[in-house]
Amino acid sequence: MAVEPKKKINQSQLQWKTYASKLVEALRHVRKRNGNSSKISPSRQIRETADRTLAIAAKGRTRWSRAILASRRSTTLKKVKRAGLYRLRKPAHTKLVRATKRSSENKTPAIERRVLALGRLIPGGRKMGLPVLLEEAGDYISALEIQVKAMRAIAELIGSAQPSDRQEMQ
Amino acid sequence: MDSLPESSTSIPFAQGVSEPFHFGEEIRGFSSENHLDSSSFTALLGLQSSEALVLLHPPISGQNISGKGNSGQNYSTVLNHGEVSTTLPANASLVERAAKYSVFATKAESDIAPGSFSIESNSGDTSGKFAGDSDSQSKEGSYVAVDDRTVTICSREKQTMKRKEADQLKAFERLLQVKAGTKKSKGDVENGRGAGSDENVTRSPEKPAYVHVRARRGQATDSHSLAERARREKINARMKLLQELVPGCNKISGTALVLDEIINHVQYLQRQVEFLSMRLAAVHPRVVDFNFDSFLSSEPFQPFSLGLTASNGVMAARAEEPAWSPVQVNGVQRPWPTATCANQYEGTHSFSVPQNPPPSLANSGTPSLRPNQLKMEL
């Protein structure tokens, strides 16, 4: 039927459009607040705003969104420090820790490495166990897709406004 | 045009963004409020009594509870399309007990607004009939599995759930119970499976939170291996979901490669966000006025270029720093104040999603004239 696919399309459209509107609102707000000083580069600022808005849109149901909102105050410095820790920490150590669990080691080291890498990618993913991590990954991926769609739409909108402005100015 | 796949199934985030008025969302809202006291989900259910009544359909095999008294009531919320919320219990589940007694008594208070339902969980029971019922039940839509500290309510949307997702959900819930249990005794869990079992089925005592797992034929029944196997099953179920989500993962076999693909996909998406934020940052300071009415309105899908106003902020920026005027979200229109420009643009700042078509169309009509007007006036 024509009704159902339309409904589905509208639903998914509604998702990212809702997010887009929230994002624009947040961006304006941040712009307004940014009058005094900004230690962070503007692109990073926008990125963080977008991520936070995404997390807010998730309404805190998922762990990654809570992790994003919890780490709101963290500056880039903290992230650099954390990244350094990752490199320093021996992978063997974490393997050992996991292996001593009661269920013993059921993941090969190759898989374990990838699992850790995935945990690093997903905000707050270090502390999650594997099944939770996989679930969060699914949710996070769909959230990222919504984010990309909305941001691309906004960028195109703004981008298409530019040429006409320049024409006016001349 | 979009290279990314549309995935509108079974994602909690998606649900949250798009449908704020769904019942599930209200549950989430309550769950976030009652975060600490998980047993107060009963309060949630008390509040949602009428809706819960609607959701919980009448019993199939009438096992009504009585006198269960203060048995622990815990529910885990199940999202609309069969994905389980992240508040999974760490401790034992009482699903088995629920299956046996179909009890719906609260922990804290004895009176429940919805009254007593008979709860069919698909955790399996010792009776095959029950298993059969639970099998069909998952498609019909609502049951409550009693679990420690979490609420399981399958909403009626589950009726529209595909069989595959229903199976996944069942598998997941099965594993949920198994994961939660500390001690295991042999019981009947694998109802839907064809694998025979030659284990005895014993009942678990009521008080401790035992989980019943049926060992498959020829497999070890050691508690460790059982737990491991249950965990593996859960992980594999989730991996399958992820494989559907990430494009191109269906053909790949092997956990490591699939994980590679997933990681690549996440990195790719994050990089895209990074690029887009750079793009927005480059463009952002100069464009002040947006008219998002037409493209954000949900009813018809319109191309993006509609309704885009040429910004007078650009004009203002030449003279002074762009001043961002506060935006009113809900449909208030007012002329955009400009100090320097002679022309007054009428910008509509409302971009709430449900929008009346006439104003948006009117707005989209007039601003497109403005640039031409301005051009001529200049």
PDB file of N, CA and C in Angstrom, chain B residues 203-288:
ATOM      1  N   ARG B 203      12.700 -28.314  38.694  1.00  0.00           N
ATOM      2  CA  ARG B 203      12.185 -27.015  39.098  1.00  0.00           C
ATOM      3  C   ARG B 203      13.193 -26.341  39.991  1.00  0.00           C
ATOM      4  N   SER B 204      13.196 -25.076  39.869  1.00  0.00           N
ATOM      5  CA  SER B 204      14.104 -24.337  40.724  1.00  0.00           C
ATOM      6  C   SER B 204      13.362 -23.921  41.962  1.00  0.00           C
ATOM      7  N   PRO B 205      14.059 -23.824  43.025  1.00  0.00           N
ATOM      8  CA  PRO B 205      13.408 -23.299  44.229  1.00  0.00           C
ATOM      9  C   PRO B 205      12.997 -21.861  44.029  1.00  0.00           C
ATOM     10  N   GLU B 206      12.088 -21.451  44.801  1.00  0.00           N
ATOM     11  CA  GLU B 206      11.495 -20.143  44.536  1.00  0.00           C
ATOM     12  C   GLU B 206      12.415 -19.009  44.932  1.00  0.00           C
ATOM     13  N   LYS B 207      12.952 -19.142  46.096  1.00  0.00           N
ATOM     14  CA  LYS B 207      13.559 -17.946  46.655  1.00  0.00           C
ATOM     15  C   LYS B 207      14.805 -17.492  45.914  1.00  0.00           C
ATOM     16  N   PRO B 208      15.802 -18.336  45.758  1.00  0.00           N
ATOM     17  CA  PRO B 208      16.987 -17.834  45.063  1.00  0.00           C
ATOM     18  C   PRO B 208      16.653 -17.637  43.593  1.00  0.00           C
ATOM     19  N   ALA B 209      17.406 -16.811  42.958  1.00  0.00           N
ATOM     20  CA  ALA B 209      17.107 -16.482  41.574  1.00  0.00           C
ATOM     21  C   ALA B 209      17.808 -17.461  40.672  1.00  0.00           C
ATOM     22  N   TYR B 210      17.177 -18.562  40.451  1.00  0.00           N
ATOM     23  CA  TYR B 210      17.774 -19.545  39.558  1.00  0.00           C
ATOM     24  C   TYR B 210      17.266 -19.336  38.151  1.00  0.00           C
ATOM     25  N   VAL B 211      18.086 -19.673  37.283  1.00  0.00           N
ATOM     26  CA  VAL B 211      17.690 -19.572  35.887  1.00  0.00           C
ATOM     27  C   VAL B 211      17.804 -20.956  35.280  1.00  0.00           C
ATOM     28  N   HIS B 212      16.832 -21.235  34.517  1.00  0.00           N
ATOM     29  CA  HIS B 212      16.815 -22.574  33.965  1.00  0.00           C
ATOM     30  C   HIS B 212      17.349 -22.547  32.555  1.00  0.00           C
ATOM     31  N   VAL B 213      18.277 -23.379  32.360  1.00  0.00           N
ATOM     32  CA  VAL B 213      18.852 -23.476  31.031  1.00  0.00           C
ATOM     33  C   VAL B 213      18.827 -24.933  30.618  1.00  0.00           C
ATOM     34  N   ARG B 214      18.391 -25.124  29.442  1.00  0.00           N
ATOM     35  CA  ARG B 214      18.407 -26.499  28.961  1.00  0.00           C
ATOM     36  C   ARG B 214      19.657 -26.710  28.141  1.00  0.00           C
ATOM     37  N   ALA B 215      20.350 -27.708  28.515  1.00  0.00           N
ATOM     38  CA  ALA B 215      21.552 -28.006  27.753  1.00  0.00           C
ATOM     39  C   ALA B 215      21.174 -28.749  26.495  1.00  0.00           C
ATOM     40  N   ARG B 216      21.845 -28.398  25.473  1.00  0.00           N
ATOM     41  CA  ARG B 216      21.550 -29.081  24.230  1.00  0.00           C
ATOM     42  C   ARG B 216      22.225 -30.451  24.208  1.00  0.00           C
ATOM     43  N   ARG B 217      21.832 -31.199  23.238  1.00  0.00           N
ATOM     44  CA  ARG B 217      22.281 -32.575  23.178  1.00  0.00           C
ATOM     45  C   ARG B 217      23.783 -32.624  22.935  1.00  0.00           C
ATOM     46  N   GLY B 218      24.438 -33.379  23.746  1.00  0.00           N
ATOM     47  CA  GLY B 218      25.853 -33.573  23.539  1.00  0.00           C
ATOM     48  C   GLY B 218      26.718 -32.442  24.037  1.00  0.00           C
ATOM     49  N   GLN B 219      26.145 -31.500  24.719  1.00  0.00           N
ATOM     50  CA  GLN B 219      26.963 -30.404  25.214  1.00  0.00           C
ATOM     51  C   GLN B 219      27.130 -30.511  26.713  1.00  0.00           C
ATOM     52  N   ALA B 220      28.179 -29.934  27.132  1.00  0.00           N
ATOM     53  CA  ALA B 220      28.484 -30.025  28.550  1.00  0.00           C
ATOM     54  C   ALA B 220      27.484 -29.230  29.369  1.00  0.00           C
ATOM     55  N   THR B 221      27.220 -29.731  30.505  1.00  0.00           N
ATOM     56  CA  THR B 221      26.244 -29.052  31.345  1.00  0.00           C
ATOM     57  C   THR B 221      26.893 -28.385  32.536  1.00  0.00           C
ATOM     58  N   ASP B 222      28.128 -28.198  32.421  1.00  0.00           N
ATOM     59  CA  ASP B 222      28.835 -27.490  33.464  1.00  0.00           C
ATOM     60  C   ASP B 222      28.292 -26.075  33.574  1.00  0.00           C
ATOM     61  N   SER B 223      28.253 -25.603  34.758  1.00  0.00           N
ATOM     62  CA  SER B 223      27.643 -24.282  34.933  1.00  0.00           C
ATOM     63  C   SER B 223      28.461 -23.211  34.211  1.00  0.00           C
ATOM     64  N   HIS B 224      29.750 -23.422  34.220  1.00  0.00           N
ATOM     65  CA  HIS B 224      30.576 -22.434  33.530  1.00  0.00           C
ATOM     66  C   HIS B 224      30.277 -22.414  32.044  1.00  0.00           C
ATOM     67  N   SER B 225      30.251 -23.603  31.497  1.00  0.00           N
ATOM     68  CA  SER B 225      30.036 -23.626  30.058  1.00  0.00           C
ATOM     69  C   SER B 225      28.634 -23.186  29.698  1.00  0.00           C
ATOM     70  N   LEU B 226      27.714 -23.433  30.583  1.00  0.00           N
ATOM     71  CA  LEU B 226      26.365 -22.959  30.316  1.00  0.00           C
ATOM     72  C   LEU B 226      26.322 -21.446  30.266  1.00  0.00           C
ATOM     73  N   ALA B 227      26.969 -20.864  31.259  1.00  0.00           N
ATOM     74  CA  ALA B 227      26.979 -19.403  31.278  1.00  0.00           C
ATOM     75  C   ALA B 227      27.686 -18.862  30.055  1.00  0.00           C
ATOM     76  N   GLU B 228      28.763 -19.543  29.735  1.00  0.00           N
ATOM     77  CA  GLU B 228      29.502 -19.085  28.564  1.00  0.00           C
ATOM     78  C   GLU B 228      28.659 -19.189  27.318  1.00  0.00           C
ATOM     79  N   ARG B 229      28.003 -20.321  27.209  1.00  0.00           N
ATOM     80  CA  ARG B 229      27.201 -20.530  26.005  1.00  0.00           C
ATOM     81  C   ARG B 229      26.080 -19.504  25.913  1.00  0.00           C
ATOM     82  N   ALA B 230      25.464 -19.232  27.038  1.00  0.00           N
ATOM     83  CA  ALA B 230      24.383 -18.248  27.012  1.00  0.00           C
ATOM     84  C   ALA B 230      24.913 -16.879  26.600  1.00  0.00           C
ATOM     85  N   ARG B 231      26.061 -16.589  27.149  1.00  0.00           N
ATOM     86  CA  ARG B 231      26.650 -15.302  26.815  1.00  0.00           C
ATOM     87  C   ARG B 231      26.982 -15.225  25.349  1.00  0.00           C
ATOM     88  N   ARG B 232      27.514 -16.320  24.845  1.00  0.00           N
ATOM     89  CA  ARG B 232      27.850 -16.345  23.429  1.00  0.00           C
ATOM     90  C   ARG B 232      26.622 -16.158  22.569  1.00  0.00           C
ATOM     91  N   GLU B 233      25.562 -16.806  22.976  1.00  0.00           N
ATOM     92  CA  GLU B 233      24.352 -16.676  22.175  1.00  0.00           C
ATOM     93  C   GLU B 233      23.874 -15.245  22.143  1.00  0.00           C
ATOM     94  N   LYS B 234      23.938 -14.629  23.289  1.00  0.00           N
ATOM     95  CA  LYS B 234      23.511 -13.235  23.323  1.00  0.00           C
ATOM     96  C   LYS B 234      24.385 -12.384  22.428  1.00  0.00           C
ATOM     97  N   ILE B 235      25.668 -12.626  22.525  1.00  0.00           N
ATOM     98  CA  ILE B 235      26.593 -11.839  21.702  1.00  0.00           C
ATOM     99  C   ILE B 235      26.334 -12.089  20.230  1.00  0.00           C
ATOM    100  N   ASN B 236      26.092 -13.319  19.887  1.00  0.00           N
ATOM    101  CA  ASN B 236      25.851 -13.604  18.475  1.00  0.00           C
ATOM    102  C   ASN B 236      24.566 -12.972  17.986  1.00  0.00           C
ATOM    103  N   ALA B 237      23.580 -12.954  18.840  1.00  0.00           N
ATOM    104  CA  ALA B 237      22.328 -12.311  18.427  1.00  0.00           C
ATOM    105  C   ALA B 237      22.570 -10.831  18.143  1.00  0.00           C
ATOM    106  N   ARG B 238      23.324 -10.195  19.028  1.00  0.00           N
ATOM    107  CA  ARG B 238      23.570  -8.782  18.816  1.00  0.00           C
ATOM    108  C   ARG B 238      24.430  -8.535  17.598  1.00  0.00           C
ATOM    109  N   MET B 239      25.352  -9.448  17.378  1.00  0.00           N
ATOM    110  CA  MET B 239      26.185  -9.287  16.190  1.00  0.00           C
ATOM    111  C   MET B 239      25.341  -9.371  14.934  1.00  0.00           C
ATOM    112  N   LYS B 240      24.359 -10.214  14.970  1.00  0.00           N
ATOM    113  CA  LYS B 240      23.496 -10.321  13.796  1.00  0.00           C
ATOM    114  C   LYS B 240      22.735  -9.029  13.561  1.00  0.00           C
ATOM    115  N   LEU B 241      22.271  -8.443  14.638  1.00  0.00           N
ATOM    116  CA  LEU B 241      21.586  -7.168  14.491  1.00  0.00           C
ATOM    117  C   LEU B 241      22.511  -6.122  13.896  1.00  0.00           C
ATOM    118  N   LEU B 242      23.715  -6.121  14.394  1.00  0.00           N
ATOM    119  CA  LEU B 242      24.677  -5.145  13.890  1.00  0.00           C
ATOM    120  C   LEU B 242      24.989  -5.384  12.423  1.00  0.00           C
ATOM    121  N   GLN B 243      25.037  -6.632  12.058  1.00  0.00           N
ATOM    122  CA  GLN B 243      25.340  -6.940  10.671  1.00  0.00           C
ATOM    123  C   GLN B 243      24.277  -6.384   9.747  1.00  0.00           C
ATOM    124  N   GLU B 244      23.067  -6.408  10.224  1.00  0.00           N
ATOM    125  CA  GLU B 244      22.021  -5.834   9.393  1.00  0.00           C
ATOM    126  C   GLU B 244      22.161  -4.331   9.303  1.00  0.00           C
ATOM    127  N   LEU B 245      22.674  -3.768  10.350  1.00  0.00           N
ATOM    128  CA  LEU B 245      22.742  -2.313  10.399  1.00  0.00           C
ATOM    129  C   LEU B 245      23.840  -1.770   9.498  1.00  0.00           C
ATOM    130  N   VAL B 246      24.950  -2.448   9.526  1.00  0.00           N
ATOM    131  CA  VAL B 246      26.090  -1.961   8.758  1.00  0.00           C
ATOM    132  C   VAL B 246      25.991  -2.505   7.346  1.00  0.00           C
ATOM    133  N   PRO B 247      26.099  -1.670   6.366  1.00  0.00           N
ATOM    134  CA  PRO B 247      25.935  -2.154   4.995  1.00  0.00           C
ATOM    135  C   PRO B 247      27.106  -3.027   4.592  1.00  0.00           C
ATOM    136  N   GLY B 248      26.763  -4.091   3.918  1.00  0.00           N
ATOM    137  CA  GLY B 248      27.815  -4.940   3.396  1.00  0.00           C
ATOM    138  C   GLY B 248      28.354  -5.959   4.360  1.00  0.00           C
ATOM    139  N   CYS B 249      27.706  -6.045   5.497  1.00  0.00           N
ATOM    140  CA  CYS B 249      28.210  -6.988   6.478  1.00  0.00           C
ATOM    141  C   CYS B 249      27.562  -8.349   6.370  1.00  0.00           C
ATOM    142  N   ASN B 250      26.532  -8.423   5.607  1.00  0.00           N
ATOM    143  CA  ASN B 250      25.789  -9.676   5.583  1.00  0.00           C
ATOM    144  C   ASN B 250      26.586 -10.790   4.947  1.00  0.00           C
ATOM    145  N   LYS B 251      27.425 -10.411   4.008  1.00  0.00           N
ATOM    146  CA  LYS B 251      28.133 -11.467   3.291  1.00  0.00           C
ATOM    147  C   LYS B 251      29.354 -11.944   4.049  1.00  0.00           C
ATOM    148  N   ILE B 252      29.803 -11.131   4.934  1.00  0.00           N
ATOM    149  CA  ILE B 252      31.027 -11.485   5.637  1.00  0.00           C
ATOM    150  C   ILE B 252      30.699 -12.485   6.723  1.00  0.00           C
ATOM    151  N   SER B 253      31.557 -13.454   6.821  1.00  0.00           N
ATOM    152  CA  SER B 253      31.374 -14.418   7.898  1.00  0.00           C
ATOM    153  C   SER B 253      32.606 -14.381   8.785  1.00  0.00           C
ATOM    154  N   GLY B 254      32.382 -14.578  10.032  1.00  0.00           N
ATOM    155  CA  GLY B 254      33.512 -14.519  10.949  1.00  0.00           C
ATOM    156  C   GLY B 254      33.417 -13.281  11.800  1.00  0.00           C
ATOM    157  N   THR B 255      33.590 -13.498  13.052  1.00  0.00           N
ATOM    158  CA  THR B 255      33.351 -12.398  13.974  1.00  0.00           C
ATOM    159  C   THR B 255      34.343 -11.273  13.774  1.00  0.00           C
ATOM    160  N   ALA B 256      35.603 -11.642  13.568  1.00  0.00           N
ATOM    161  CA  ALA B 256      36.630 -10.608  13.512  1.00  0.00           C
ATOM    162  C   ALA B 256      36.397  -9.678  12.327  1.00  0.00           C
ATOM    163  N   LEU B 257      36.082 -10.265  11.179  1.00  0.00           N
ATOM    164  CA  LEU B 257      35.901  -9.425   9.999  1.00  0.00           C
ATOM    165  C   LEU B 257      34.668  -8.544  10.140  1.00  0.00           C
ATOM    166  N   VAL B 258      33.643  -9.124  10.701  1.00  0.00           N
ATOM    167  CA  VAL B 258      32.444  -8.318  10.888  1.00  0.00           C
ATOM    168  C   VAL B 258      32.729  -7.159  11.829  1.00  0.00           C
ATOM    169  N   LEU B 259      33.470  -7.458  12.870  1.00  0.00           N
ATOM    170  CA  LEU B 259      33.841  -6.383  13.796  1.00  0.00           C
ATOM    171  C   LEU B 259      34.670  -5.328  13.085  1.00  0.00           C
ATOM    172  N   ASP B 260      35.540  -5.791  12.211  1.00  0.00           N
ATOM    173  CA  ASP B 260      36.314  -4.834  11.426  1.00  0.00           C
ATOM    174  C   ASP B 260      35.411  -3.910  10.647  1.00  0.00           C
ATOM    175  N   GLU B 261      34.435  -4.508   9.994  1.00  0.00           N
ATOM    176  CA  GLU B 261      33.518  -3.694   9.204  1.00  0.00           C
ATOM    177  C   GLU B 261      32.766  -2.698  10.073  1.00  0.00           C
ATOM    178  N   ILE B 262      32.363  -3.166  11.218  1.00  0.00           N
ATOM    179  CA  ILE B 262      31.621  -2.278  12.111  1.00  0.00           C
ATOM    180  C   ILE B 262      32.494  -1.112  12.544  1.00  0.00           C
ATOM    181  N   ILE B 263      33.722  -1.444  12.887  1.00  0.00           N
ATOM    182  CA  ILE B 263      34.627  -0.384  13.325  1.00  0.00           C
ATOM    183  C   ILE B 263      34.863   0.599  12.195  1.00  0.00           C
ATOM    184  N   ASN B 264      35.056   0.057  10.997  1.00  0.00           N
ATOM    185  CA  ASN B 264      35.266   0.953   9.860  1.00  0.00           C
ATOM    186  C   ASN B 264      34.074   1.851   9.647  1.00  0.00           C
ATOM    187  N   HIS B 265      32.912   1.285   9.772  1.00  0.00           N
ATOM    188  CA  HIS B 265      31.715   2.075   9.549  1.00  0.00           C
ATOM    189  C   HIS B 265      31.592   3.185  10.577  1.00  0.00           C
ATOM    190  N   VAL B 266      31.850   2.859  11.820  1.00  0.00           N
ATOM    191  CA  VAL B 266      31.754   3.887  12.859  1.00  0.00           C
ATOM    192  C   VAL B 266      32.779   4.975  12.610  1.00  0.00           C
ATOM    193  N   GLN B 267      33.975   4.569  12.233  1.00  0.00           N
ATOM    194  CA  GLN B 267      34.999   5.575  11.955  1.00  0.00           C
ATOM    195  C   GLN B 267      34.602   6.450  10.779  1.00  0.00           C
ATOM    196  N   TYR B 268      34.047   5.813   9.771  1.00  0.00           N
ATOM    197  CA  TYR B 268      33.620   6.566   8.599  1.00  0.00           C
ATOM    198  C   TYR B 268      32.560   7.583   8.959  1.00  0.00           C
ATOM    199  N   LEU B 269      31.605   7.173   9.760  1.00  0.00           N
ATOM    200  CA  LEU B 269      30.557   8.105  10.159  1.00  0.00           C
ATOM    201  C   LEU B 269      31.120   9.226  11.006  1.00  0.00           C
ATOM    202  N   GLN B 270      32.010   8.905  11.879  1.00  0.00           N
ATOM    203  CA  GLN B 270      32.578   9.952  12.721  1.00  0.00           C
ATOM    204  C   GLN B 270      33.397  10.934  11.892  1.00  0.00           C
ATOM    205  N   ARG B 271      34.086  10.407  10.919  1.00  0.00           N
ATOM    206  CA  ARG B 271      34.855  11.308  10.058  1.00  0.00           C
ATOM    207  C   ARG B 271      33.937  12.233   9.293  1.00  0.00           C
ATOM    208  N   GLN B 272      32.823  11.673   8.840  1.00  0.00           N
ATOM    209  CA  GLN B 272      31.872  12.519   8.122  1.00  0.00           C
ATOM    210  C   GLN B 272      31.349  13.629   9.014  1.00  0.00           C
ATOM    211  N   VAL B 273      31.072  13.268  10.253  1.00  0.00           N
ATOM    212  CA  VAL B 273      30.601  14.313  11.173  1.00  0.00           C
ATOM    213  C   VAL B 273      31.674  15.382  11.329  1.00  0.00           C
ATOM    214  N   GLU B 274      32.897  14.935  11.395  1.00  0.00           N
ATOM    215  CA  GLU B 274      34.002  15.886  11.536  1.00  0.00           C
ATOM    216  C   GLU B 274      34.055  16.834  10.342  1.00  0.00           C
ATOM    217  N   PHE B 275      33.984  16.274   9.140  1.00  0.00           N
ATOM    218  CA  PHE B 275      34.045  17.116   7.944  1.00  0.00           C
ATOM    219  C   PHE B 275      32.883  18.086   7.890  1.00  0.00           C
ATOM    220  N   LEU B 276      31.723  17.562   8.212  1.00  0.00           N
ATOM    221  CA  LEU B 276      30.553  18.424   8.148  1.00  0.00           C
ATOM    222  C   LEU B 276      30.635  19.528   9.188  1.00  0.00           C
ATOM    223  N   SER B 277      31.198  19.211  10.328  1.00  0.00           N
ATOM    224  CA  SER B 277      31.296  20.274  11.322  1.00  0.00           C
ATOM    225  C   SER B 277      32.308  21.320  10.883  1.00  0.00           C
ATOM    226  N   MET B 278      33.344  20.883  10.186  1.00  0.00           N
ATOM    227  CA  MET B 278      34.290  21.881   9.656  1.00  0.00           C
ATOM    228  C   MET B 278      33.608  22.763   8.632  1.00  0.00           C
ATOM    229  N   ARG B 279      32.809  22.106   7.798  1.00  0.00           N
ATOM    230  CA  ARG B 279      32.099  22.872   6.782  1.00  0.00           C
ATOM    231  C   ARG B 279      31.151  23.876   7.414  1.00  0.00           C
ATOM    232  N   LEU B 280      30.452  23.406   8.419  1.00  0.00           N
ATOM    233  CA  LEU B 280      29.525  24.309   9.089  1.00  0.00           C
ATOM    234  C   LEU B 280      30.264  25.436   9.785  1.00  0.00           C
ATOM    235  N   ALA B 281      31.417  25.116  10.318  1.00  0.00           N
ATOM    236  CA  ALA B 281      32.164  26.152  11.028  1.00  0.00           C
ATOM    237  C   ALA B 281      32.617  27.239  10.062  1.00  0.00           C
ATOM    238  N   ALA B 282      32.976  26.816   8.869  1.00  0.00           N
ATOM    239  CA  ALA B 282      33.423  27.808   7.893  1.00  0.00           C
ATOM    240  C   ALA B 282      32.283  28.722   7.482  1.00  0.00           C
ATOM    241  N   VAL B 283      31.121  28.169   7.429  1.00  0.00           N
ATOM    242  CA  VAL B 283      30.000  28.930   6.897  1.00  0.00           C
ATOM    243  C   VAL B 283      29.227  29.631   7.991  1.00  0.00           C
ATOM    244  N   HIS B 284      29.312  29.103   9.155  1.00  0.00           N
ATOM    245  CA  HIS B 284      28.397  29.440  10.227  1.00  0.00           C
ATOM    246  C   HIS B 284      28.351  30.903  10.651  1.00  0.00           C
ATOM    247  N   PRO B 285      29.460  31.537  10.835  1.00  0.00           N
ATOM    248  CA  PRO B 285      29.371  32.867  11.447  1.00  0.00           C
ATOM    249  C   PRO B 285      28.661  33.894  10.570  1.00  0.00           C
ATOM    250  N   ARG B 286      28.578  33.605   9.305  1.00  0.00           N
ATOM    251  CA  ARG B 286      28.095  34.663   8.443  1.00  0.00           C
ATOM    252  C   ARG B 286      26.602  34.586   8.182  1.00  0.00           C
ATOM    253  N   VAL B 287      26.097  33.389   8.338  1.00  0.00           N
ATOM    254  CA  VAL B 287      24.683  33.264   7.984  1.00  0.00           C
ATOM    255  C   VAL B 287      23.864  33.217   9.262  1.00  0.00           C
ATOM    256  N   VAL B 288      23.011  34.134   9.377  1.00  0.00           N
ATOM    257  CA  VAL B 288      22.317  34.285  10.638  1.00  0.00           C
ATOM    258  C   VAL B 288      20.871  33.847  10.551  1.00  0.00           C
TER     259      VAL B 288
END
